[in-house]
Short mmCIF file of C-alpha atoms in Angstrom, two decimals:
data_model
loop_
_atom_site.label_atom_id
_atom_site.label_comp_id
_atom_site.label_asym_id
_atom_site.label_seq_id
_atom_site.Cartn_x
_atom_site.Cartn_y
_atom_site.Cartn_z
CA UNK A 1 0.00 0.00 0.00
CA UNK A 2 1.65 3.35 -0.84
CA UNK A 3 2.21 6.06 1.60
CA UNK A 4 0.25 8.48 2.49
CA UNK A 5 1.42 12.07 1.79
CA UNK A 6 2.71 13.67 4.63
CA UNK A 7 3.79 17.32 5.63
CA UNK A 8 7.23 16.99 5.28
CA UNK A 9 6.78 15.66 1.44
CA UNK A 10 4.88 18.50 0.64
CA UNK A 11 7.37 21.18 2.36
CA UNK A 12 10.42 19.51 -0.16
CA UNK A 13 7.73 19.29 -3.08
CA UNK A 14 7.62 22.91 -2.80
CA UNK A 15 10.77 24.01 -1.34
CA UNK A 16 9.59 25.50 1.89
CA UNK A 17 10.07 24.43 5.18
CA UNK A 18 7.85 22.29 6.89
CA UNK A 19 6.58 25.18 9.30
CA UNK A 20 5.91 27.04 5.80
CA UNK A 21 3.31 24.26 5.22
CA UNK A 22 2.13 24.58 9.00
CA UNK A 23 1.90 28.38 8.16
CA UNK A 24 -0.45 27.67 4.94
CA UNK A 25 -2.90 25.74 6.42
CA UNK A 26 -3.33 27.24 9.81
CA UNK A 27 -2.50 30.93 9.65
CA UNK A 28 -2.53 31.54 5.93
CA UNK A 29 -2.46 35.18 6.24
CA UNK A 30 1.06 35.61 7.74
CA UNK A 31 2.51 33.48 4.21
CA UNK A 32 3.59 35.50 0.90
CA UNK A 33 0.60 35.14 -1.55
CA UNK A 34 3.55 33.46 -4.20
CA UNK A 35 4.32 30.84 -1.41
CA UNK A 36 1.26 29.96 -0.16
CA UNK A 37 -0.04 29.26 -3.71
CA UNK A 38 3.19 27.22 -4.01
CA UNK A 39 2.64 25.67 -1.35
CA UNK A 40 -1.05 25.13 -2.18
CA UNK A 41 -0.30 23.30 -5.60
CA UNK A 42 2.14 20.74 -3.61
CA UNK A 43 -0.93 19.73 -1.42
CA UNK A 44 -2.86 19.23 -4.60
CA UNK A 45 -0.47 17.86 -6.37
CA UNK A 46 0.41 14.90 -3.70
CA UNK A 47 -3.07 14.41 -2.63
CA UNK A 48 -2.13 15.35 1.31
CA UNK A 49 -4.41 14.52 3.05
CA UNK A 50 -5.52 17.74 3.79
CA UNK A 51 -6.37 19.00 0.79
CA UNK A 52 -9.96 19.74 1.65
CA UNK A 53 -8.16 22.69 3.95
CA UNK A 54 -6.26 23.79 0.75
CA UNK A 55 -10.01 24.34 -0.88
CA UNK A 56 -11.09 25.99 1.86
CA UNK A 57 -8.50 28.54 1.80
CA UNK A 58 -8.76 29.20 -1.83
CA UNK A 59 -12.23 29.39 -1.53
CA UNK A 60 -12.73 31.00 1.31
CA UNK A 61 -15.55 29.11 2.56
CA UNK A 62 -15.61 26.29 5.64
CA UNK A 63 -17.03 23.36 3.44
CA UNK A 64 -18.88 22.59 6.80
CA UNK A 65 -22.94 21.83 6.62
CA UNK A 66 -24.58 22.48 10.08
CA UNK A 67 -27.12 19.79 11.49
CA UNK A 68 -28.76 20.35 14.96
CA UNK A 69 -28.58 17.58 17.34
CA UNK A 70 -31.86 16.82 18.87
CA UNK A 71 -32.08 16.00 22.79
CA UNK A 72 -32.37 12.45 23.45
CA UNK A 73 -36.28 11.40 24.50
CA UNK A 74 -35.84 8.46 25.08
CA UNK A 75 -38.41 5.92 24.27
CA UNK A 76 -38.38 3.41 21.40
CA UNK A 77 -38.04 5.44 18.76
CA UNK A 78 -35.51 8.34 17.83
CA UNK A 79 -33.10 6.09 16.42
CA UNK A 80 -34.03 6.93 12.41
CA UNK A 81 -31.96 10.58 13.27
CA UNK A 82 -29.12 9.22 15.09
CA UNK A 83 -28.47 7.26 11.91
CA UNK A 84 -29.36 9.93 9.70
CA UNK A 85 -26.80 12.33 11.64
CA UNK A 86 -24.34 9.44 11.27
CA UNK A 87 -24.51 8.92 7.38
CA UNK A 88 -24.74 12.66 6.62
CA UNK A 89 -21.06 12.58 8.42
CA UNK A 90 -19.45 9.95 6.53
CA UNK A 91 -21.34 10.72 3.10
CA UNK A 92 -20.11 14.59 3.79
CA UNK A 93 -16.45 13.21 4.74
CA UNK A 94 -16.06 11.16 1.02
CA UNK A 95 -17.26 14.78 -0.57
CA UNK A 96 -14.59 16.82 0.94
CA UNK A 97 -17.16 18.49 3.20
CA UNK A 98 -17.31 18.50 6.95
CA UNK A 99 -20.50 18.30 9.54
CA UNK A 100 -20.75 20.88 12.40
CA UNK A 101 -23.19 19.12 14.74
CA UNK A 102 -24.57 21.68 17.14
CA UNK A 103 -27.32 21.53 20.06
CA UNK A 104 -30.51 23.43 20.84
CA UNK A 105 -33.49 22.60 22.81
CA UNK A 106 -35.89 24.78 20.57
CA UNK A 107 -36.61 26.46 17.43
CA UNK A 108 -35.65 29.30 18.21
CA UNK A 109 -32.43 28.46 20.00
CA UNK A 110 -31.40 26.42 16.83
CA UNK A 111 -32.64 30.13 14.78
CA UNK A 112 -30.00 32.02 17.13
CA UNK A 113 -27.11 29.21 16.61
CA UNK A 114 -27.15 29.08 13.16
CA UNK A 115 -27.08 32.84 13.18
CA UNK A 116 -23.98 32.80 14.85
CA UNK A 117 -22.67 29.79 12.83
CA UNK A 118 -23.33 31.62 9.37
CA UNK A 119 -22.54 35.41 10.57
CA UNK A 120 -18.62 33.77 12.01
CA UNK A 121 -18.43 32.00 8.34
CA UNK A 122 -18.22 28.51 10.39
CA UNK A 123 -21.21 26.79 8.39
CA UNK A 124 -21.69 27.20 4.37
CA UNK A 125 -24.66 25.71 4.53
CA UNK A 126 -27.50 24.09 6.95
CA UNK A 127 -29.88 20.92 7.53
CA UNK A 128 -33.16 21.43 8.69
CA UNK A 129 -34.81 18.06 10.53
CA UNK A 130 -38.21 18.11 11.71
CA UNK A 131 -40.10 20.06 9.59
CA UNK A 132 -43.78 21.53 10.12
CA UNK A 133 -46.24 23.44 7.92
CA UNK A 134 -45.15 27.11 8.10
CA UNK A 135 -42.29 26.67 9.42
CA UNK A 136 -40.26 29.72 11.28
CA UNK A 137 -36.93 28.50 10.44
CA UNK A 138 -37.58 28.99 6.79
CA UNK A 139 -38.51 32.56 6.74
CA UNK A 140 -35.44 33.37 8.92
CA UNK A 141 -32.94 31.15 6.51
CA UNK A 142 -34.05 32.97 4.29
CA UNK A 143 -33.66 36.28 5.51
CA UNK A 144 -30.12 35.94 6.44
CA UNK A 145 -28.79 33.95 3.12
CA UNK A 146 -28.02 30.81 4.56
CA UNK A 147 -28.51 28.18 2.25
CA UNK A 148 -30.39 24.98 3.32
CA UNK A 149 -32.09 21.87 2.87
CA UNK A 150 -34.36 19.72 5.07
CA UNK A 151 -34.88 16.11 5.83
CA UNK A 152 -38.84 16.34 5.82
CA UNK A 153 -41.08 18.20 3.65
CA UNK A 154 -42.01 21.89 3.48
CA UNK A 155 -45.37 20.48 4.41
CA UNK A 156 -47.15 23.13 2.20
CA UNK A 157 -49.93 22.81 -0.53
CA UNK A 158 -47.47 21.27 -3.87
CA UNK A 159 -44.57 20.45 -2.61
CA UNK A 160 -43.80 18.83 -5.60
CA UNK A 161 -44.61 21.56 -8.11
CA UNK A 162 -44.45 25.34 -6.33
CA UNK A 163 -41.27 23.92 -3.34
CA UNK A 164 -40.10 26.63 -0.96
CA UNK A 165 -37.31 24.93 -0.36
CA UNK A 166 -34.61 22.17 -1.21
CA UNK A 167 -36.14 18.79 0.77
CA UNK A 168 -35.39 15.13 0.48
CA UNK A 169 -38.05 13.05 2.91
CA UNK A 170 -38.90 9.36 3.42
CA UNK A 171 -42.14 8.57 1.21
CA UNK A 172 -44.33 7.67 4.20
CA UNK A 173 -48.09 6.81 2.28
CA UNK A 174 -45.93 4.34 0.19
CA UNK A 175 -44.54 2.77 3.38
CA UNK A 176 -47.72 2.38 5.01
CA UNK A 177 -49.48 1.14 2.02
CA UNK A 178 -46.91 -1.28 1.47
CA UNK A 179 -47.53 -2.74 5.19
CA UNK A 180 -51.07 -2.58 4.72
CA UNK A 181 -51.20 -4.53 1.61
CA UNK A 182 -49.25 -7.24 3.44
CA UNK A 183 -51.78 -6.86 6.18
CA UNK A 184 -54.75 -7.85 4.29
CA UNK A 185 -53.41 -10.71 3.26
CA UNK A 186 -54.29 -12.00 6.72
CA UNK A 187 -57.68 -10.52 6.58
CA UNK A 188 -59.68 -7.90 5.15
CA UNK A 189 -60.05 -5.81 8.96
CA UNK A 190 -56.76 -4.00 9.05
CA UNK A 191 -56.83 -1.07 11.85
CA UNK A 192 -54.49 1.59 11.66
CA UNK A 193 -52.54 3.18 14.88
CA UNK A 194 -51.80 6.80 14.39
CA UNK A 195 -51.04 9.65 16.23
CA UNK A 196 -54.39 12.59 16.58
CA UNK A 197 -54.90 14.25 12.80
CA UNK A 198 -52.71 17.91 12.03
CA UNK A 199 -49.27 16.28 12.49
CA UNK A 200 -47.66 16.53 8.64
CA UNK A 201 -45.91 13.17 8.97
CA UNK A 202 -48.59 11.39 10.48
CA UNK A 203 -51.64 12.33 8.33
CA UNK A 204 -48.99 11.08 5.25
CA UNK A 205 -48.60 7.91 7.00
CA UNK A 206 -52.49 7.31 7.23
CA UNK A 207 -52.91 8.61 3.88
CA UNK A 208 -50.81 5.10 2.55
CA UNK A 209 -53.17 3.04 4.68
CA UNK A 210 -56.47 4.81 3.13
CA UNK A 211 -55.52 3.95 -0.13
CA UNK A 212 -54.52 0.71 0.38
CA UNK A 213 -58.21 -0.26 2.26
CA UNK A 214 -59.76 1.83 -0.61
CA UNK A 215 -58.04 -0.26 -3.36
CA UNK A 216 -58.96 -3.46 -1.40
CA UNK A 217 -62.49 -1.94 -0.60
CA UNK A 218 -61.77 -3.19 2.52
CA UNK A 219 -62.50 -1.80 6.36
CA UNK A 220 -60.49 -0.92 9.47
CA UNK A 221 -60.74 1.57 12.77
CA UNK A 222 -58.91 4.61 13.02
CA UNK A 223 -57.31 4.75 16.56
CA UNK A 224 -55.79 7.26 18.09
CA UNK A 225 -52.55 7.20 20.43
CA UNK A 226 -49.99 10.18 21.22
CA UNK A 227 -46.85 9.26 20.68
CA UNK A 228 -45.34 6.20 23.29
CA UNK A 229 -45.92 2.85 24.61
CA UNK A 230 -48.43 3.38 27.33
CA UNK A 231 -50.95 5.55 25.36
CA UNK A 232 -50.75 3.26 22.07
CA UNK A 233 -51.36 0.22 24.94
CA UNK A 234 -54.47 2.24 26.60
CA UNK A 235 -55.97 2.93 22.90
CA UNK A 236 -56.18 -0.60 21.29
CA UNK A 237 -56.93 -1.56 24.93
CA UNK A 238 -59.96 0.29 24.70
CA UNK A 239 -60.80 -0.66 20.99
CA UNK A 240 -60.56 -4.33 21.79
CA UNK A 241 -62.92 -4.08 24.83
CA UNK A 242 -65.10 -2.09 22.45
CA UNK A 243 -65.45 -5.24 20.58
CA UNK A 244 -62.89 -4.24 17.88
CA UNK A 245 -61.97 -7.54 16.18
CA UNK A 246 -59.05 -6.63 13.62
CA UNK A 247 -56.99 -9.14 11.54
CA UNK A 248 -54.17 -7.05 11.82
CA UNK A 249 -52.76 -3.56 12.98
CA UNK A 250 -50.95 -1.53 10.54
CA UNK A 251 -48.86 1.55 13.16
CA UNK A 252 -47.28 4.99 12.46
CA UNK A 253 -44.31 4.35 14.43
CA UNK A 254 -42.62 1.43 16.36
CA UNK A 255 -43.52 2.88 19.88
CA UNK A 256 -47.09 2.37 18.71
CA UNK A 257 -46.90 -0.94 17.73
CA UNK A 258 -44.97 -2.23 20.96
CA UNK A 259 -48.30 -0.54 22.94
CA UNK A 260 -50.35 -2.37 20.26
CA UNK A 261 -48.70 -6.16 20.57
CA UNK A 262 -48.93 -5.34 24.83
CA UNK A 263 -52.77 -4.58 24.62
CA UNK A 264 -53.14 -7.82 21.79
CA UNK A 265 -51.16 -10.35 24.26
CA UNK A 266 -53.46 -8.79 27.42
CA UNK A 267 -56.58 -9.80 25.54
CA UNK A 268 -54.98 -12.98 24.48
CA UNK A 269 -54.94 -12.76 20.92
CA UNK A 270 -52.42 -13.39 18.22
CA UNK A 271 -52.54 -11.53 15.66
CA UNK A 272 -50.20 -9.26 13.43
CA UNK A 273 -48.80 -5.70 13.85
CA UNK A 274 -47.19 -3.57 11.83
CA UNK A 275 -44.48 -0.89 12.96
CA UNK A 276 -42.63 1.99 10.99
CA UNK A 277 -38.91 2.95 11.41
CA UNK A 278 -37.36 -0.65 11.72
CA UNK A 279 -35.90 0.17 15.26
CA UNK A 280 -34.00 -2.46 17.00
CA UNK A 281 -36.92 -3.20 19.16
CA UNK A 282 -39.20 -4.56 16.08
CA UNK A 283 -36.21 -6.97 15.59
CA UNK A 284 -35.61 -7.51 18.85
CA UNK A 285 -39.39 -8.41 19.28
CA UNK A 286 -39.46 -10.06 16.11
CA UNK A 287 -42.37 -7.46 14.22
CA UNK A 288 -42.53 -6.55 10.92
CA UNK A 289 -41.72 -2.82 10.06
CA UNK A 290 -41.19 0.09 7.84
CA UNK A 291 -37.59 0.67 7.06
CA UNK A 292 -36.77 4.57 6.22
CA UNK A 293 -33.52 3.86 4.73
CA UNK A 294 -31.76 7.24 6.62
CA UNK A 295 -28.79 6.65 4.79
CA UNK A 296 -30.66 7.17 1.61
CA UNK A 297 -31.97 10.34 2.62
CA UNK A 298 -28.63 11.26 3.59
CA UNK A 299 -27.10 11.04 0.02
CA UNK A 300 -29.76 12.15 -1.75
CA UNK A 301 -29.44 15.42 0.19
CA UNK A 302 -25.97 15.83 -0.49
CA UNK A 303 -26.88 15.59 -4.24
CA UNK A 304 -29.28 18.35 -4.11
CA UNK A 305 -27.54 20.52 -1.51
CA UNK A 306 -23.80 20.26 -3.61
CA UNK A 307 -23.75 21.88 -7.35
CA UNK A 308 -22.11 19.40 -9.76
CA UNK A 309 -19.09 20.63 -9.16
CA UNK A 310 -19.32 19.46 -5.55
CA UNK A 311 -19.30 22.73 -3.75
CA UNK A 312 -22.62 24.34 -1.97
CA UNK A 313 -23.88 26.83 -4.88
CA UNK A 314 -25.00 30.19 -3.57
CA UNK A 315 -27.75 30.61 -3.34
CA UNK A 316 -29.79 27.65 -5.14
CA UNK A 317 -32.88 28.17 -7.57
CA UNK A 318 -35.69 26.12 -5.96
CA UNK A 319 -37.43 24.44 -9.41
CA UNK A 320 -40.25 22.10 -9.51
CA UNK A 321 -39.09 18.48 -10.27
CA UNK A 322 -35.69 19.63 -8.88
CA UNK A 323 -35.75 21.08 -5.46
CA UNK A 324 -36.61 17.21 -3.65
CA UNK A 325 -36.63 13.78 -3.04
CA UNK A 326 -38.85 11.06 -1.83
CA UNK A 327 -37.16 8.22 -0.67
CA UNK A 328 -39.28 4.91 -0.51
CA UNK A 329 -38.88 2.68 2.08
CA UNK A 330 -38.99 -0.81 2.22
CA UNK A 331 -41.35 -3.08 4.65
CA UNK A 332 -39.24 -5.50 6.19
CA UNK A 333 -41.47 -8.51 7.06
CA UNK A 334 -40.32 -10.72 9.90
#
């Protein structure tokens, strides 16, 4: 295996010394313009290592992309953005780009970080996660120039033809009408378990199962559950002593469906459930569920976000049939 570049090579590939090359990379400023370009072709030229810091000081810019890191809730689910953080990193490290993973507890701490971020020329750019109709963080973005794209939708009225923003998202009617389909071929009484109506990513998800009954002219409750084991539990709970006989249960999120197989095995039934997100609870309970595929999302943002030269474009036209991504995801059936 050859070896790697290192700082000495490139201080004899351009005659310097090696605190010359030090100089370049840390404290370019202090280095003779005809030097530091010197020295600047040597780093190309070798492939050190470093070269994405020999871009950045041509270019001025910090080839870093922000991302907030949410507070852990605990609970089942959460996990889909700790692997979404985790691929944007690596994807971002094999383009030359760097992550600068930052925390704030609310929307409008996150508004005030990235403020500071852009205004000290530390971010060139910024991910948005958890998206909702309307949404403040948009407005402000755009206000100050700082270009950005978001994992979840703009959540407006065509997202698809009139976008207000760049947006890659996980295609969650197809993922639910995927599970439901493979519901029904237990029965044609397939409930769905979904958090109350008005949440963007939830009303999608119950969209998929519609459909799917509607194709199937087939039935199925509604129920209703906040988000978390004990209130999914108390809901198909009550359902079941309602008299609610389903074949199967089709839910909008793991959490859900653990509440959902608690309440089935308290009324002594066996019958299938559903989840979505593919956490390592559905495996390690052995229940089928909707896998996002984060790591999808997380290239096909990088693809939008990066000009095809590979370098955030300032600032980017939002077009219809350009501006997104809808990532489908995949029922894995267990």
């Amino acid at each position: 295996m050859a070896k790697a570049p290192t700082v000495e090579d490139v201080a004899a590939h351009a005659g310097v010394s090696r605190q010359t090359v030090s100089n370049v990379l840390n404290t370019p400023d202090i280095v003779r313009p005809a030097t530091r370009e010197r020295v600047l072709a040597a780093i190309d030229a070798l492939g050190y290592r470093r070269h994405a810091a020999a871009r950045r000081l041509r270019l001025r810019r910090s080839s870093t992309i922000g991302i907030r890191l949410h507070s852990y809730l605990g609970g089942v689910s959460g996990v889909v953005l700790d692997r979404f953080v985790h691929a944007i990193t690596e994807r971002a490290s094999d383009r030359g780009m760097r992550m600068l993973v930052y925390a704030a507890r609310t929307p409008q701490e996150e508004l005030v970080r990235l403020g500071e971020l852009w205004d000290g020329s530390e971010i060139d750019a910024a991910i948005l996660t958890a998206t909702e109709r309307d949404d403040p963080r948009v407005r402000r973005l755009d206000e100050i120039g700082l270009p950005f794209i978001s994992f979840g939708r703009p959540w407006g009225e065509d997202d698809i033809a009139d976008p207000r923003h760049l947006w890659v998202d996980v295609d969650g009617a197809a993922g639910t009408r995927a599970a439901t389909e493979h519901a029904l071929s237990r029965g044609r009484d397939v409930a769905f378990l979904g958090w109350p109506s008005g949440s963007g990513t939830g009303d999608d998800r119950e969209r998929g199962w519609l459909e799917a009954m509607s194709s199937a002219s087939a039935q199925g409750d509604r129920l209703v559950a906040e988000e978390g084991v004990p209130f999914a539990r108390a809901s198909v709970d009550a359902a079941l002593a309602a008299g609610a006989a389903p074949d199967a249960i089709v839910c909008a999120s793991d959490s859900l469906a653990v509440g959902a197989l608690l309440a089935v095995a308290d009324a002594g039934l066996r019958l299938p459930v559903i989840g979505f997100d593919n956490t390592p609870t559905a495996e390690a309970l052995g229940f089928s569920s909707v896998e996002q595929r984060p790591e999808d999302v997380a290239t096909a943002i990088l693809e939008l976000l990066l000009g095809p030269t590979g370098e955030i474009v300032v600032p980017r036209s939002v077009e219809a049939g350009s501006a997104h991504a809808l990532i489908t995801p995949e029922l894995v059936v267990r």
